[in-house]
Amino acid sequence: MTQVSVRDRVESGLGDKPYCPSSQASPVRARPSLETLEQLPTSELKRLWSERWKSGGLPKRVSRELLVLGLAYDQQARMLGGLSKEAKRRLESVIAGLERTGKVDIEVPIRIKPGTRLVREWQGERHEVTVLEKRFAYRGRQFDSLSEVAREITGTRWSGPVFFGLKKVSRSRRDKASANGEVNA
């Protein structure tokens, strides 16, 4: 049985075929609700899954709970429009990394609550930045980004999240930067 690739599922928002029950006798004649899905026998859930993703078939070992959740998500995605462009972009990035390296490397976006204080010592001096609603406060001035603050402190271009320890630099990027004589990769 063939499998639907992750890329195909992402590109289509987990499928773009309309729900259509088979011609076999089925207790479900319209899109089933979550409650209805939870009450269906596993054999019917497997049939609905196979019908929905005709080219991919059913994974060899899949739990009943996953079948229910997958079918319910698919229905919700079709009703509400599926994944956002940003979510699809992020999944594409994860897939590309997986295909390239065989590993999943998920970069979690940085979310810092207003009022948080970021502290960094640089050349023997302590620097403190306060996170505001949409900006950053440093020594009585406001900045649009942490990178602007890092540039103010160091006099050179830095990734603000890297400078303040909120984001790690990948080893390959760090090695490449040091090979190029950069100190702030």
PDB file of C-alpha atoms in Angstrom:
ATOM      1  CA  MET A   1       0.000   0.000   0.000  1.00  0.00           C
ATOM      2  CA  THR A   2       1.425   3.423  -0.904  1.00  0.00           C
ATOM      3  CA  GLN A   3       1.875   6.159   1.648  1.00  0.00           C
ATOM      4  CA  VAL A   4       1.047   9.846   1.218  1.00  0.00           C
ATOM      5  CA  SER A   5       4.220  11.859   1.646  1.00  0.00           C
ATOM      6  CA  VAL A   6       4.315  14.498   4.326  1.00  0.00           C
ATOM      7  CA  ARG A   7       5.034  17.094   1.654  1.00  0.00           C
ATOM      8  CA  ASP A   8       1.878  16.113  -0.274  1.00  0.00           C
ATOM      9  CA  ARG A   9      -0.181  16.365   2.895  1.00  0.00           C
ATOM     10  CA  VAL A  10       1.225  19.807   3.760  1.00  0.00           C
ATOM     11  CA  GLU A  11       0.830  21.197   0.254  1.00  0.00           C
ATOM     12  CA  SER A  12      -2.777  20.124   0.129  1.00  0.00           C
ATOM     13  CA  GLY A  13      -3.644  21.182   3.677  1.00  0.00           C
ATOM     14  CA  LEU A  14      -4.081  17.476   4.503  1.00  0.00           C
ATOM     15  CA  GLY A  15      -5.980  16.774   1.373  1.00  0.00           C
ATOM     16  CA  ASP A  16      -8.235  18.744  -0.888  1.00  0.00           C
ATOM     17  CA  LYS A  17     -10.645  16.042  -2.006  1.00  0.00           C
ATOM     18  CA  PRO A  18     -14.197  16.572  -0.784  1.00  0.00           C
ATOM     19  CA  TYR A  19     -15.576  14.113   1.726  1.00  0.00           C
ATOM     20  CA  CYS A  20     -17.702  11.523  -0.009  1.00  0.00           C
ATOM     21  CA  PRO A  21     -18.866   8.336   1.670  1.00  0.00           C
ATOM     22  CA  SER A  22     -18.506   5.171  -0.373  1.00  0.00           C
ATOM     23  CA  SER A  23     -21.397   3.461  -2.049  1.00  0.00           C
ATOM     24  CA  GLN A  24     -21.240   0.743   0.619  1.00  0.00           C
ATOM     25  CA  ALA A  25     -23.849   0.862   3.336  1.00  0.00           C
ATOM     26  CA  SER A  26     -22.612   3.337   5.885  1.00  0.00           C
ATOM     27  CA  PRO A  27     -24.130   4.822   9.017  1.00  0.00           C
ATOM     28  CA  VAL A  28     -22.646   8.154   7.945  1.00  0.00           C
ATOM     29  CA  ARG A  29     -24.229  10.036   5.035  1.00  0.00           C
ATOM     30  CA  ALA A  30     -22.732  13.492   5.583  1.00  0.00           C
ATOM     31  CA  ARG A  31     -19.547  14.762   7.118  1.00  0.00           C
ATOM     32  CA  PRO A  32     -19.466  13.064  10.490  1.00  0.00           C
ATOM     33  CA  SER A  33     -19.169  15.129  13.649  1.00  0.00           C
ATOM     34  CA  LEU A  34     -16.465  14.370  16.198  1.00  0.00           C
ATOM     35  CA  GLU A  35     -19.074  12.704  18.374  1.00  0.00           C
ATOM     36  CA  THR A  36     -20.186  10.549  15.439  1.00  0.00           C
ATOM     37  CA  LEU A  37     -16.599   9.641  14.586  1.00  0.00           C
ATOM     38  CA  GLU A  38     -15.945   8.587  18.173  1.00  0.00           C
ATOM     39  CA  GLN A  39     -18.930   6.213  18.028  1.00  0.00           C
ATOM     40  CA  LEU A  40     -18.073   4.588  14.701  1.00  0.00           C
ATOM     41  CA  PRO A  41     -16.500   1.135  14.710  1.00  0.00           C
ATOM     42  CA  THR A  42     -12.788   1.036  13.903  1.00  0.00           C
ATOM     43  CA  SER A  43     -13.487  -0.705  10.601  1.00  0.00           C
ATOM     44  CA  GLU A  44     -15.653   2.243   9.480  1.00  0.00           C
ATOM     45  CA  LEU A  45     -13.002   4.744  10.573  1.00  0.00           C
ATOM     46  CA  LYS A  46     -10.420   2.860   8.524  1.00  0.00           C
ATOM     47  CA  ARG A  47     -12.768   2.862   5.545  1.00  0.00           C
ATOM     48  CA  LEU A  48     -13.345   6.618   5.855  1.00  0.00           C
ATOM     49  CA  TRP A  49      -9.602   7.219   6.164  1.00  0.00           C
ATOM     50  CA  SER A  50      -8.794   5.112   3.097  1.00  0.00           C
ATOM     51  CA  GLU A  51     -11.554   6.822   1.169  1.00  0.00           C
ATOM     52  CA  ARG A  52     -10.351  10.276   2.138  1.00  0.00           C
ATOM     53  CA  TRP A  53      -6.723   9.643   1.227  1.00  0.00           C
ATOM     54  CA  LYS A  54      -7.189   7.235  -1.657  1.00  0.00           C
ATOM     55  CA  SER A  55      -3.622   7.500  -2.932  1.00  0.00           C
ATOM     56  CA  GLY A  56      -2.058   7.016   0.482  1.00  0.00           C
ATOM     57  CA  GLY A  57      -3.952   4.182   2.033  1.00  0.00           C
ATOM     58  CA  LEU A  58      -3.961   3.501   5.726  1.00  0.00           C
ATOM     59  CA  PRO A  59      -0.763   3.451   7.781  1.00  0.00           C
ATOM     60  CA  LYS A  60       0.092  -0.080   8.946  1.00  0.00           C
ATOM     61  CA  ARG A  61      -0.214   0.597  12.656  1.00  0.00           C
ATOM     62  CA  VAL A  62      -2.564   3.377  13.532  1.00  0.00           C
ATOM     63  CA  SER A  63      -4.570   3.721  16.714  1.00  0.00           C
ATOM     64  CA  ARG A  64      -8.290   4.254  16.775  1.00  0.00           C
ATOM     65  CA  GLU A  65      -7.714   7.575  18.536  1.00  0.00           C
ATOM     66  CA  LEU A  66      -5.420   8.779  15.749  1.00  0.00           C
ATOM     67  CA  LEU A  67      -7.975   7.788  13.120  1.00  0.00           C
ATOM     68  CA  VAL A  68     -10.683   9.795  14.910  1.00  0.00           C
ATOM     69  CA  LEU A  69      -8.414  12.796  15.428  1.00  0.00           C
ATOM     70  CA  GLY A  70      -7.084  12.704  11.857  1.00  0.00           C
ATOM     71  CA  LEU A  71     -10.537  12.514  10.313  1.00  0.00           C
ATOM     72  CA  ALA A  72     -11.879  15.228  12.620  1.00  0.00           C
ATOM     73  CA  TYR A  73      -8.910  17.493  11.861  1.00  0.00           C
ATOM     74  CA  ASP A  74      -9.330  16.945   8.138  1.00  0.00           C
ATOM     75  CA  GLN A  75     -12.979  17.884   8.354  1.00  0.00           C
ATOM     76  CA  GLN A  76     -12.199  20.990  10.392  1.00  0.00           C
ATOM     77  CA  ALA A  77      -9.400  22.004   8.016  1.00  0.00           C
ATOM     78  CA  ARG A  78     -11.710  21.763   5.019  1.00  0.00           C
ATOM     79  CA  MET A  79     -14.460  23.704   6.787  1.00  0.00           C
ATOM     80  CA  LEU A  80     -12.167  26.454   8.119  1.00  0.00           C
ATOM     81  CA  GLY A  81      -9.577  26.615   5.365  1.00  0.00           C
ATOM     82  CA  GLY A  82      -6.785  24.360   6.575  1.00  0.00           C
ATOM     83  CA  LEU A  83      -3.317  25.412   7.610  1.00  0.00           C
ATOM     84  CA  SER A  84      -2.253  29.046   7.474  1.00  0.00           C
ATOM     85  CA  LYS A  85       0.420  30.065   4.968  1.00  0.00           C
ATOM     86  CA  GLU A  86       2.844  30.522   7.866  1.00  0.00           C
ATOM     87  CA  ALA A  87       2.139  27.020   9.219  1.00  0.00           C
ATOM     88  CA  LYS A  88       2.606  25.511   5.755  1.00  0.00           C
ATOM     89  CA  ARG A  89       5.866  27.457   5.329  1.00  0.00           C
ATOM     90  CA  ARG A  90       7.176  26.218   8.669  1.00  0.00           C
ATOM     91  CA  LEU A  91       6.214  22.619   7.899  1.00  0.00           C
ATOM     92  CA  GLU A  92       7.899  22.886   4.492  1.00  0.00           C
ATOM     93  CA  SER A  93      11.054  24.059   6.262  1.00  0.00           C
ATOM     94  CA  VAL A  94      10.936  21.115   8.677  1.00  0.00           C
ATOM     95  CA  ILE A  95      10.348  18.691   5.799  1.00  0.00           C
ATOM     96  CA  ALA A  96      13.240  20.140   3.786  1.00  0.00           C
ATOM     97  CA  GLY A  97      15.538  19.739   6.792  1.00  0.00           C
ATOM     98  CA  LEU A  98      14.337  16.182   7.345  1.00  0.00           C
ATOM     99  CA  GLU A  99      14.936  15.295   3.706  1.00  0.00           C
ATOM    100  CA  ARG A 100      18.371  16.955   3.757  1.00  0.00           C
ATOM    101  CA  THR A 101      19.715  15.664   7.079  1.00  0.00           C
ATOM    102  CA  GLY A 102      17.367  12.888   8.150  1.00  0.00           C
ATOM    103  CA  LYS A 103      16.679  14.819  11.354  1.00  0.00           C
ATOM    104  CA  VAL A 104      13.800  17.009  12.436  1.00  0.00           C
ATOM    105  CA  ASP A 105      15.037  20.414  13.544  1.00  0.00           C
ATOM    106  CA  ILE A 106      12.186  22.580  14.723  1.00  0.00           C
ATOM    107  CA  GLU A 107      12.985  26.150  15.580  1.00  0.00           C
ATOM    108  CA  VAL A 108      10.474  27.423  18.095  1.00  0.00           C
ATOM    109  CA  PRO A 109       9.642  31.095  17.642  1.00  0.00           C
ATOM    110  CA  ILE A 110      10.817  33.306  20.469  1.00  0.00           C
ATOM    111  CA  ARG A 111       8.002  34.767  22.525  1.00  0.00           C
ATOM    112  CA  ILE A 112       9.002  36.994  25.403  1.00  0.00           C
ATOM    113  CA  LYS A 113       6.391  38.568  27.651  1.00  0.00           C
ATOM    114  CA  PRO A 114       6.440  42.322  28.196  1.00  0.00           C
ATOM    115  CA  GLY A 115       8.234  43.167  31.420  1.00  0.00           C
ATOM    116  CA  THR A 116      10.877  40.482  30.954  1.00  0.00           C
ATOM    117  CA  ARG A 117      14.411  41.704  31.599  1.00  0.00           C
ATOM    118  CA  LEU A 118      17.231  40.373  29.467  1.00  0.00           C
ATOM    119  CA  VAL A 119      20.687  40.698  30.954  1.00  0.00           C
ATOM    120  CA  ARG A 120      23.997  40.268  29.138  1.00  0.00           C
ATOM    121  CA  GLU A 121      27.510  41.012  30.194  1.00  0.00           C
ATOM    122  CA  TRP A 122      29.631  42.402  27.378  1.00  0.00           C
ATOM    123  CA  GLN A 123      33.288  43.339  27.754  1.00  0.00           C
ATOM    124  CA  GLY A 124      32.972  43.471  31.540  1.00  0.00           C
ATOM    125  CA  GLU A 125      29.865  45.667  31.534  1.00  0.00           C
ATOM    126  CA  ARG A 126      26.337  44.541  32.482  1.00  0.00           C
ATOM    127  CA  HIS A 127      23.608  45.429  29.969  1.00  0.00           C
ATOM    128  CA  GLU A 128      19.919  45.125  30.843  1.00  0.00           C
ATOM    129  CA  VAL A 129      17.068  45.307  28.331  1.00  0.00           C
ATOM    130  CA  THR A 130      13.377  45.431  29.259  1.00  0.00           C
ATOM    131  CA  VAL A 131      10.882  43.840  26.873  1.00  0.00           C
ATOM    132  CA  LEU A 132       7.968  46.177  26.115  1.00  0.00           C
ATOM    133  CA  GLU A 133       4.723  45.365  24.291  1.00  0.00           C
ATOM    134  CA  LYS A 134       6.219  45.834  20.808  1.00  0.00           C
ATOM    135  CA  ARG A 135       9.665  47.297  21.483  1.00  0.00           C
ATOM    136  CA  PHE A 136      12.693  47.009  23.771  1.00  0.00           C
ATOM    137  CA  ALA A 137      13.938  49.540  26.335  1.00  0.00           C
ATOM    138  CA  TYR A 138      17.655  49.986  26.927  1.00  0.00           C
ATOM    139  CA  ARG A 139      19.247  52.814  28.902  1.00  0.00           C
ATOM    140  CA  GLY A 140      16.302  55.180  28.515  1.00  0.00           C
ATOM    141  CA  ARG A 141      15.833  54.582  24.775  1.00  0.00           C
ATOM    142  CA  GLN A 142      13.434  52.351  22.883  1.00  0.00           C
ATOM    143  CA  PHE A 143      14.447  50.052  20.055  1.00  0.00           C
ATOM    144  CA  ASP A 144      12.362  48.156  17.495  1.00  0.00           C
ATOM    145  CA  SER A 145      14.394  44.949  17.752  1.00  0.00           C
ATOM    146  CA  LEU A 146      16.853  43.120  19.951  1.00  0.00           C
ATOM    147  CA  SER A 147      19.309  43.237  17.066  1.00  0.00           C
ATOM    148  CA  GLU A 148      19.265  47.039  17.227  1.00  0.00           C
ATOM    149  CA  VAL A 149      20.020  46.844  20.951  1.00  0.00           C
ATOM    150  CA  ALA A 150      22.850  44.355  20.351  1.00  0.00           C
ATOM    151  CA  ARG A 151      24.299  46.672  17.682  1.00  0.00           C
ATOM    152  CA  GLU A 152      24.085  49.607  20.119  1.00  0.00           C
ATOM    153  CA  ILE A 153      25.975  47.596  22.735  1.00  0.00           C
ATOM    154  CA  THR A 154      28.647  46.030  20.511  1.00  0.00           C
ATOM    155  CA  GLY A 155      29.002  48.477  17.647  1.00  0.00           C
ATOM    156  CA  THR A 156      28.681  45.586  15.175  1.00  0.00           C
ATOM    157  CA  ARG A 157      25.850  43.629  13.592  1.00  0.00           C
ATOM    158  CA  TRP A 158      24.514  40.853  15.789  1.00  0.00           C
ATOM    159  CA  SER A 159      21.435  38.709  15.856  1.00  0.00           C
ATOM    160  CA  GLY A 160      19.740  40.110  18.954  1.00  0.00           C
ATOM    161  CA  PRO A 161      18.236  36.754  19.991  1.00  0.00           C
ATOM    162  CA  VAL A 162      21.674  35.122  19.642  1.00  0.00           C
ATOM    163  CA  PHE A 163      23.423  37.937  21.507  1.00  0.00           C
ATOM    164  CA  PHE A 164      21.019  37.683  24.445  1.00  0.00           C
ATOM    165  CA  GLY A 165      21.110  33.873  24.484  1.00  0.00           C
ATOM    166  CA  LEU A 166      17.543  33.349  23.298  1.00  0.00           C
ATOM    167  CA  LYS A 167      18.569  31.467  20.186  1.00  0.00           C
ATOM    168  CA  LYS A 168      21.464  29.123  19.586  1.00  0.00           C
ATOM    169  CA  VAL A 169      23.638  29.369  16.532  1.00  0.00           C
ATOM    170  CA  SER A 170      23.916  26.118  14.612  1.00  0.00           C
ATOM    171  CA  ARG A 171      27.362  24.543  14.612  1.00  0.00           C
ATOM    172  CA  SER A 172      27.641  24.707  10.803  1.00  0.00           C
ATOM    173  CA  ARG A 173      26.761  28.410  10.803  1.00  0.00           C
ATOM    174  CA  ARG A 174      29.205  29.121  13.645  1.00  0.00           C
ATOM    175  CA  ASP A 175      31.981  27.200  11.846  1.00  0.00           C
ATOM    176  CA  LYS A 176      31.260  29.007   8.585  1.00  0.00           C
ATOM    177  CA  ALA A 177      31.308  32.389  10.342  1.00  0.00           C
ATOM    178  CA  SER A 178      34.633  31.705  12.082  1.00  0.00           C
ATOM    179  CA  ALA A 179      36.114  30.538   8.777  1.00  0.00           C
ATOM    180  CA  ASN A 180      35.095  33.903   7.310  1.00  0.00           C
ATOM    181  CA  GLY A 181      36.630  35.775  10.246  1.00  0.00           C
ATOM    182  CA  GLU A 182      33.270  36.856  11.676  1.00  0.00           C
ATOM    183  CA  VAL A 183      32.924  36.988  15.444  1.00  0.00           C
ATOM    184  CA  ASN A 184      29.191  37.465  15.803  1.00  0.00           C
ATOM    185  CA  ALA A 185      27.516  34.780  13.704  1.00  0.00           C
TER     186      ALA A 185
END
